[in-house]
Each structure stands twice: as C-alpha cells, then as structure tokens.
GROMACS .gro file of C-alpha atoms in nm:
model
  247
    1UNK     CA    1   0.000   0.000   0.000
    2UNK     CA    2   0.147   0.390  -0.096
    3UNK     CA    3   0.035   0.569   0.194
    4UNK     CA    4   0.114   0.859   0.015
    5UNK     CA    5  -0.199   0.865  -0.239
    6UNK     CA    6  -0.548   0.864  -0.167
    7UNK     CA    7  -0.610   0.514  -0.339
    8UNK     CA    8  -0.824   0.328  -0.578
    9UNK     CA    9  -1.161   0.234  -0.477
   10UNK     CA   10  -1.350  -0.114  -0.566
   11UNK     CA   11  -1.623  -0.378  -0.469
   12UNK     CA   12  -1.397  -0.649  -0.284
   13UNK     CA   13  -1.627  -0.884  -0.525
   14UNK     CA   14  -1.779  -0.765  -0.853
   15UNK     CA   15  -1.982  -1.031  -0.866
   16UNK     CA   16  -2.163  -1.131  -0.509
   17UNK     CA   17  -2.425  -1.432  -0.435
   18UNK     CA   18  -2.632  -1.428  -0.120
   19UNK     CA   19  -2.937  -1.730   0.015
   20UNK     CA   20  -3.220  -1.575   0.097
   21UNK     CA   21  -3.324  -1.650   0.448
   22UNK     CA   22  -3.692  -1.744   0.636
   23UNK     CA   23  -3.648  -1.405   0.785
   24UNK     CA   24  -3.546  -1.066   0.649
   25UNK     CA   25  -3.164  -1.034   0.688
   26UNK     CA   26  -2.853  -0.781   0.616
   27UNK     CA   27  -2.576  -0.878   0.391
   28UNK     CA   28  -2.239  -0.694   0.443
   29UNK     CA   29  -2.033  -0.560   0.131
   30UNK     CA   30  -1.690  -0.515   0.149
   31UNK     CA   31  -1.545  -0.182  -0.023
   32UNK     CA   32  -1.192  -0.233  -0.084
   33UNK     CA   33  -0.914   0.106  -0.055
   34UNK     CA   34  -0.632   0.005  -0.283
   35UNK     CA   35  -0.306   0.128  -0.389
   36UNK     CA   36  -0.347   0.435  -0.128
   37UNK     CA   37  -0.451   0.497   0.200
   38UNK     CA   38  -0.426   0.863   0.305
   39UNK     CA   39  -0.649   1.114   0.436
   40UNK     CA   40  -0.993   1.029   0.419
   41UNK     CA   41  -1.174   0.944   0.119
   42UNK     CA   42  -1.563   0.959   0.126
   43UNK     CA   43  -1.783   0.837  -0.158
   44UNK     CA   44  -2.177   0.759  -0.211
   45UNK     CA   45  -2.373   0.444  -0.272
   46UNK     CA   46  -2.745   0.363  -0.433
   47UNK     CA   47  -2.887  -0.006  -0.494
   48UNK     CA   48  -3.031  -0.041  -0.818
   49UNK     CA   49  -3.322  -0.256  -0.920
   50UNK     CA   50  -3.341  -0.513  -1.184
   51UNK     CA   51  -3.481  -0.864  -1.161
   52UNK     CA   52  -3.462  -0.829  -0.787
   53UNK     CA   53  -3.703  -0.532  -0.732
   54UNK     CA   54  -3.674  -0.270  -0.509
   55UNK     CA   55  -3.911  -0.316  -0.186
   56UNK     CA   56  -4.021  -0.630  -0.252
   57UNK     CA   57  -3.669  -0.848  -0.275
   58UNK     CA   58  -3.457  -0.550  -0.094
   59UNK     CA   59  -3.482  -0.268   0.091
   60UNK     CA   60  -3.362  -0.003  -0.097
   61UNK     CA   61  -3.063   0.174   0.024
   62UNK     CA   62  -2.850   0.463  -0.019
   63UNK     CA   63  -2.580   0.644   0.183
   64UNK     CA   64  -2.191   0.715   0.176
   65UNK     CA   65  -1.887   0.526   0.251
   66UNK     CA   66  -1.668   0.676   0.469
   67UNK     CA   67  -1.288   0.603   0.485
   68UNK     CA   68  -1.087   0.723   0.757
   69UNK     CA   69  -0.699   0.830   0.711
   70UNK     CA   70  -0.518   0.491   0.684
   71UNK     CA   71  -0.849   0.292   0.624
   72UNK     CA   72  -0.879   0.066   0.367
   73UNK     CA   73  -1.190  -0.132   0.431
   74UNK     CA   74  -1.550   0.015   0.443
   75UNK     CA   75  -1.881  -0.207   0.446
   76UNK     CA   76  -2.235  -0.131   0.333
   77UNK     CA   77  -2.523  -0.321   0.445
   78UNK     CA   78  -2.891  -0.415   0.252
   79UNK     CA   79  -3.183  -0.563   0.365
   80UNK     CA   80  -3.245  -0.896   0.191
   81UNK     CA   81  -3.664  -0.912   0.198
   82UNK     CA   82  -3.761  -1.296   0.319
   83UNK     CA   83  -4.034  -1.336  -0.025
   84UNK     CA   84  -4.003  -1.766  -0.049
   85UNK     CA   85  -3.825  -1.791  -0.318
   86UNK     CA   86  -3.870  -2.159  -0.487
   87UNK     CA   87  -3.609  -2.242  -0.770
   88UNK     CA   88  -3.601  -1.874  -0.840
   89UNK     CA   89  -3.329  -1.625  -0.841
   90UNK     CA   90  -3.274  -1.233  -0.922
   91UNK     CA   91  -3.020  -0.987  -0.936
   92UNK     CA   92  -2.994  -0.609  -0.848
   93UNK     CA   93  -2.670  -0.394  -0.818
   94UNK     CA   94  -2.506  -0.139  -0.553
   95UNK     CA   95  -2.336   0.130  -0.719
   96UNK     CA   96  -2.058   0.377  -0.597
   97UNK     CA   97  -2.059   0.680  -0.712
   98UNK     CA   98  -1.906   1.100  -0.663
   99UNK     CA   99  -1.594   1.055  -0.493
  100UNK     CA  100  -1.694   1.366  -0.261
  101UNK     CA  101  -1.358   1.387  -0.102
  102UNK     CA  102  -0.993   1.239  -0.106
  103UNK     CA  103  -0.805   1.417  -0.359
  104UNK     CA  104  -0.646   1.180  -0.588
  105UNK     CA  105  -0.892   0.916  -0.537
  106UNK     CA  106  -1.028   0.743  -0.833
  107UNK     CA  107  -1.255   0.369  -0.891
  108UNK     CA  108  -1.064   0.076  -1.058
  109UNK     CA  109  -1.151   0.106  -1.437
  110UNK     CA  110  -1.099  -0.287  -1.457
  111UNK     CA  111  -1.420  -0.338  -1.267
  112UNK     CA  112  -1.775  -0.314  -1.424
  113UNK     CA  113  -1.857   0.074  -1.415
  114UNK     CA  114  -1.537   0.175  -1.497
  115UNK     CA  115  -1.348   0.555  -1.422
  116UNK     CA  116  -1.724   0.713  -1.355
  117UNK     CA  117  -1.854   0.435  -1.076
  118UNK     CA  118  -1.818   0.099  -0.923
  119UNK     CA  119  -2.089  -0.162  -1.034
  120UNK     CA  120  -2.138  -0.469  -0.783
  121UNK     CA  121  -2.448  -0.727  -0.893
  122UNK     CA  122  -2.574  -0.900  -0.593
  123UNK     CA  123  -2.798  -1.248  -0.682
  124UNK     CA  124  -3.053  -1.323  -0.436
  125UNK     CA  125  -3.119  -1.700  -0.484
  126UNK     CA  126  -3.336  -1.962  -0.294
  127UNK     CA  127  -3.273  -2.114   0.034
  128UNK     CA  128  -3.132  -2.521  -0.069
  129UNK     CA  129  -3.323  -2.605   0.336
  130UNK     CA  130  -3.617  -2.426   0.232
  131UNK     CA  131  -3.674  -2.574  -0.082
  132UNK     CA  132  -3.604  -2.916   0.063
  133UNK     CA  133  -3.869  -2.859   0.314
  134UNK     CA  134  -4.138  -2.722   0.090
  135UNK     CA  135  -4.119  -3.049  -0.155
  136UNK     CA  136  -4.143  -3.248   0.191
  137UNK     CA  137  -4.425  -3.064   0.273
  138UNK     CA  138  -4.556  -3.100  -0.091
  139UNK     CA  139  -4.502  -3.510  -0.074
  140UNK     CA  140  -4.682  -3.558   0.203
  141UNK     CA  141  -4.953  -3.321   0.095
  142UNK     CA  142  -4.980  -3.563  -0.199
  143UNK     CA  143  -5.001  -3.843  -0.065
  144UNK     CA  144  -5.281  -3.717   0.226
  145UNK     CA  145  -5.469  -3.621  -0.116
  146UNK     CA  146  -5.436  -3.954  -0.273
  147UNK     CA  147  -5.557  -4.108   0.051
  148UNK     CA  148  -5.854  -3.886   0.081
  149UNK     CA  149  -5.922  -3.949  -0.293
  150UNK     CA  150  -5.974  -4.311  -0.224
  151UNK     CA  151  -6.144  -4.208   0.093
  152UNK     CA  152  -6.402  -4.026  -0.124
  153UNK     CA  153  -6.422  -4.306  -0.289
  154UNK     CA  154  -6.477  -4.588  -0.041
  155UNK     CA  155  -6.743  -4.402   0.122
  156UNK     CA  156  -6.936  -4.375  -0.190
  157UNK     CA  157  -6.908  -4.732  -0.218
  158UNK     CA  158  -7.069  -4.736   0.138
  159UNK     CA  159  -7.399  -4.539   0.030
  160UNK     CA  160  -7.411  -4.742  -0.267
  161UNK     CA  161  -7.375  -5.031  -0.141
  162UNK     CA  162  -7.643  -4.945   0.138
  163UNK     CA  163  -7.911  -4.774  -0.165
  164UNK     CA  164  -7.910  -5.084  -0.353
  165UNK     CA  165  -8.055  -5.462  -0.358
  166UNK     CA  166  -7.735  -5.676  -0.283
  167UNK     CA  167  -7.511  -5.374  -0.256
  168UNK     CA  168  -7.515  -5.290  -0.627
  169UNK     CA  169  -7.199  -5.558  -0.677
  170UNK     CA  170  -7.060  -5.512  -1.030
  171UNK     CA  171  -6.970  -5.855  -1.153
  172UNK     CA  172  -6.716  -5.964  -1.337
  173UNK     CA  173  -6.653  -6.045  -1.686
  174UNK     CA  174  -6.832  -6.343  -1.797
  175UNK     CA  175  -6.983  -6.385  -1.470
  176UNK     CA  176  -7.368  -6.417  -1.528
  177UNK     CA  177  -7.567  -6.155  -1.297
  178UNK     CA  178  -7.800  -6.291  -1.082
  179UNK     CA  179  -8.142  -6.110  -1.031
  180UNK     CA  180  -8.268  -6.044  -0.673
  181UNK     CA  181  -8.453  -6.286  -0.496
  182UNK     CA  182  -8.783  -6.150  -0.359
  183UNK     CA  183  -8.614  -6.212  -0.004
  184UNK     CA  184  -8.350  -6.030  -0.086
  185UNK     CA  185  -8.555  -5.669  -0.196
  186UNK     CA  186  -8.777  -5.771   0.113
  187UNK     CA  187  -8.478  -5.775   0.371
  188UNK     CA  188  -8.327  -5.448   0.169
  189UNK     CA  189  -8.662  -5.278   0.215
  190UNK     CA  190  -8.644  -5.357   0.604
  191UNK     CA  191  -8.312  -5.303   0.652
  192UNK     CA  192  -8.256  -5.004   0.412
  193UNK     CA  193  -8.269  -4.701   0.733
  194UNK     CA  194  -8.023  -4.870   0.935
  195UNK     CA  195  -7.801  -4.925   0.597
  196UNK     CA  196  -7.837  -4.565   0.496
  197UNK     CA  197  -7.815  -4.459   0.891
  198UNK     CA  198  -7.446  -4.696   0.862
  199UNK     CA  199  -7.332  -4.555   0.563
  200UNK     CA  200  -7.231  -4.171   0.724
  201UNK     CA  201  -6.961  -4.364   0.953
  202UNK     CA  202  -6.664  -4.269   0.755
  203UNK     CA  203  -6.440  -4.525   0.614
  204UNK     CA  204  -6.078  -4.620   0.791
  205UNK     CA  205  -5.929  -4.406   0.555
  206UNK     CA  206  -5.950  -4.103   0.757
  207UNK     CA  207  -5.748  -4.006   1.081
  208UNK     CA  208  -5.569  -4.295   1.062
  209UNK     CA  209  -5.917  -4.493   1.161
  210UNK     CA  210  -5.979  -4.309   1.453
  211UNK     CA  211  -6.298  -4.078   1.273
  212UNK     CA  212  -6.435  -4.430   1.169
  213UNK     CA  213  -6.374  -4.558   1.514
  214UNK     CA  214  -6.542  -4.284   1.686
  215UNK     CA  215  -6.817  -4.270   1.485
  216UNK     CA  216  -6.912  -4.628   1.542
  217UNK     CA  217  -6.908  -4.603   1.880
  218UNK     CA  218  -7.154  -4.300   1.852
  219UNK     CA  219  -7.355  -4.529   1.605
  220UNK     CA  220  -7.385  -4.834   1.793
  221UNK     CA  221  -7.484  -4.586   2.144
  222UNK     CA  222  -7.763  -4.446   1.937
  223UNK     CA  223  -7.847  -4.793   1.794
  224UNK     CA  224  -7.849  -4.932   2.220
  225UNK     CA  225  -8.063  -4.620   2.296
  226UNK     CA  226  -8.350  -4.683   1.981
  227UNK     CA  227  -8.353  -5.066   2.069
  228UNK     CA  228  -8.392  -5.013   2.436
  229UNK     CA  229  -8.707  -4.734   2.405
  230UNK     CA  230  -8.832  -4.962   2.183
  231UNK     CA  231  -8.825  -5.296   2.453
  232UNK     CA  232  -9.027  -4.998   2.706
  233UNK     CA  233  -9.276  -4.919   2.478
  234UNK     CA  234  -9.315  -5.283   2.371
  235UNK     CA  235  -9.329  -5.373   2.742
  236UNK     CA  236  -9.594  -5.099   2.848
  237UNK     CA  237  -9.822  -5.245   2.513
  238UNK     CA  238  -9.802  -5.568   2.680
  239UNK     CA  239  -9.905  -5.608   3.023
  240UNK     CA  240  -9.821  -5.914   3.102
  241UNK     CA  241  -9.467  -5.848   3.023
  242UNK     CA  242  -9.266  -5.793   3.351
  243UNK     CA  243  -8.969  -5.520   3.316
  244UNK     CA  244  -8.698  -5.749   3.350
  245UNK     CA  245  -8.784  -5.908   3.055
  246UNK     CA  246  -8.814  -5.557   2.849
  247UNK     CA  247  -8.471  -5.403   3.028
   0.00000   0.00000   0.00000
C-alpha cells in the first residue's frame, strides 16, 4: 500500500451471491481502498433494481462510505426481503458513485462501471433447506390427497352399497348376474334405514381410523338407545310383560 496517495476504490467482489433467508436479513459488502490509503476518502452508494425489485426483494438503500486516514476497508449493508423464493433467483446492483472527497482518489476502471462508478451485482437465490422442506411438505400433501381421494371413494361405495338390492356388486366379466330374490328386496326394504343410517360412519381411511372408530361407537350408542325405548314401549303395550324381561 502507498500511503502517500489517496487510493483506488472497488467492490472487494464484482460479482456477489447471497441465500435468501426465512427471515429478512442484512448482507455486508466489502469496499476495498487500494493502492493508497491517506487522508480520508468519502464516496456515495445507491442499490439499483433489476430482476430483484426494489421493496419487494430489498430494501432499498442509499448512503456514503466513509474512509478514515489509513483505512482501507468500508462495508455497506442491505436488507435482503424474506419473499419464499422456490427455484427462483434475481439480481440487483449497488453502485458507488461521486468521490466527494480524497483528492487523488479514483474507482478501478478494470471493474464493471469503470473511471465514472463501481458496479457490484448481488444475486438473491433460494434457500437449498427451504426448498427441501417445501417439496417435503408438498409429498406428504400428496399423498394425504391420494388417501382422501380413495377415501371419497370408499365411502361412496358405502352409500351405494347401502341404496341398492345386494349392494349394487358389479360382476365380473363373464360372470352371469344374478337377479334379486324377492327375499333379498324384502330384507333391503327392512333393513334399508339402518343401511343408509351406517353408511355416514366414515371409512378407515380417515385419521388414521380413529374418525371411523369414533363414529361407530356414537352409532352403535344411538343404535343401544332406539332398541332399548323400543323394549319400554313394547313392554308398556303388553301387560303381562314384567320389566326385566323388556330391560
């Protein structure tokens, strides 16, 4: 380092790469004082937008960086907006501009901007954890559909089964259908509120079993409390029925 000169100024990376985090975060950028380090050298910076959009990927930013006689380091900080990014990635820049004072100080002309300003691109891309976790989240999202799908399914079957002589049974190919017996639309007939009544417990394909479970339980209470009004009332229509035959 001449400590005679003022120095050149440049982005300590041109080009810079950051992972967007679940929360809104800072990133630090390093401005680099070469060749030169004396008196102090003050400068401004602005973000620029471009596929990264300013207030809605960054917060935008603007300022000066100061540095102090013998400095030759300076750091500016943006806010990286948390937007869940998903296999997605943009770019904006932070530019340094007017050299406001530090006689003899100038910006690298090898770097992107060249004798007039400093040009650093910052790429904002997606979180690899994140990403990982949101096609976990999507798998087992699937697969709960898929089970629900055949869910759907299985209780239709129920109410079909329940609505129809036999249970509507499809048979097979080259199977010869059978018609109903009379006994068979007679028992349906007699049977056909209790079948229907069945049919809303839910299949095992929910909640593991446990809605199915439940519900049968509820079904076969309400089934214990019909049966047993009905023994009362058919005890108090026959006299010479004692109660502890009807209880």
């Amino acid at each position: 380092i001449d400590d005679d000169m003022a120095g050149t100024i440049a982005w300590e990376h041109e080009e810079y790469k950051c992972t967007e985090q679940p929360e809104d975060h800072y990133e630090h950028f390093t401005v680099s004082r070469k060749n030169g380090c004396r008196n102090r050298l003050v400068c401004k910076y602005t973000t620029e937008s471009d596929t990264a959009i300013a207030g809605k990927d960054f917060e935008p930013t603007s300022g000066t960086v100061v540095f102090e006689d013998g400095v030759v380091t300076a750091t500016v900080s943006v806010k990286i907006l948390a937007r869940g990014r998903y296999h997605a990635s943009e770019c904006f820049r932070v530019v340094l501009t007017d050299i406001e004072e530090g006689q003899g100080a100038k910006f690298d002309e090898t770097t992107d901007g060249g004798s007039d300003s400093c040009i650093m691109t910052v790429q904002i891309v997606s979180c690899q954890k994140e990403m990982e976790r949101i096609d976990m989240l999507m798998k087992n999202l699937r697969s709960t559909w898929d089970k629900a799908k055949i869910g759907h399914a299985n209780w239709k079957d129920q109410f079909t089964a329940a609505l129809f002589v036999n249970g509507g049974e499809d048979h097979g190919e080259g199977e010869e259908e059978e018609a109903p017996t009379v006994k068979d639309k007679v028992m349906h007939v007699v049977t056909l509120p209790w079948k229907v009544l069945f049919a809303f417990c839910p299949p095992t394909d929910y909640c593991g079993g446990w809605l199915c479970f439940c519900c049968s339980l509820f079904m076969i209470g309400l089934v214990t409390v019909i049966i047993g009004d009905l023994a009362n009332l058919l005890g108090c229509a026959l006299p010479f029925m004692e109660n502890e035959i009807t209880a």
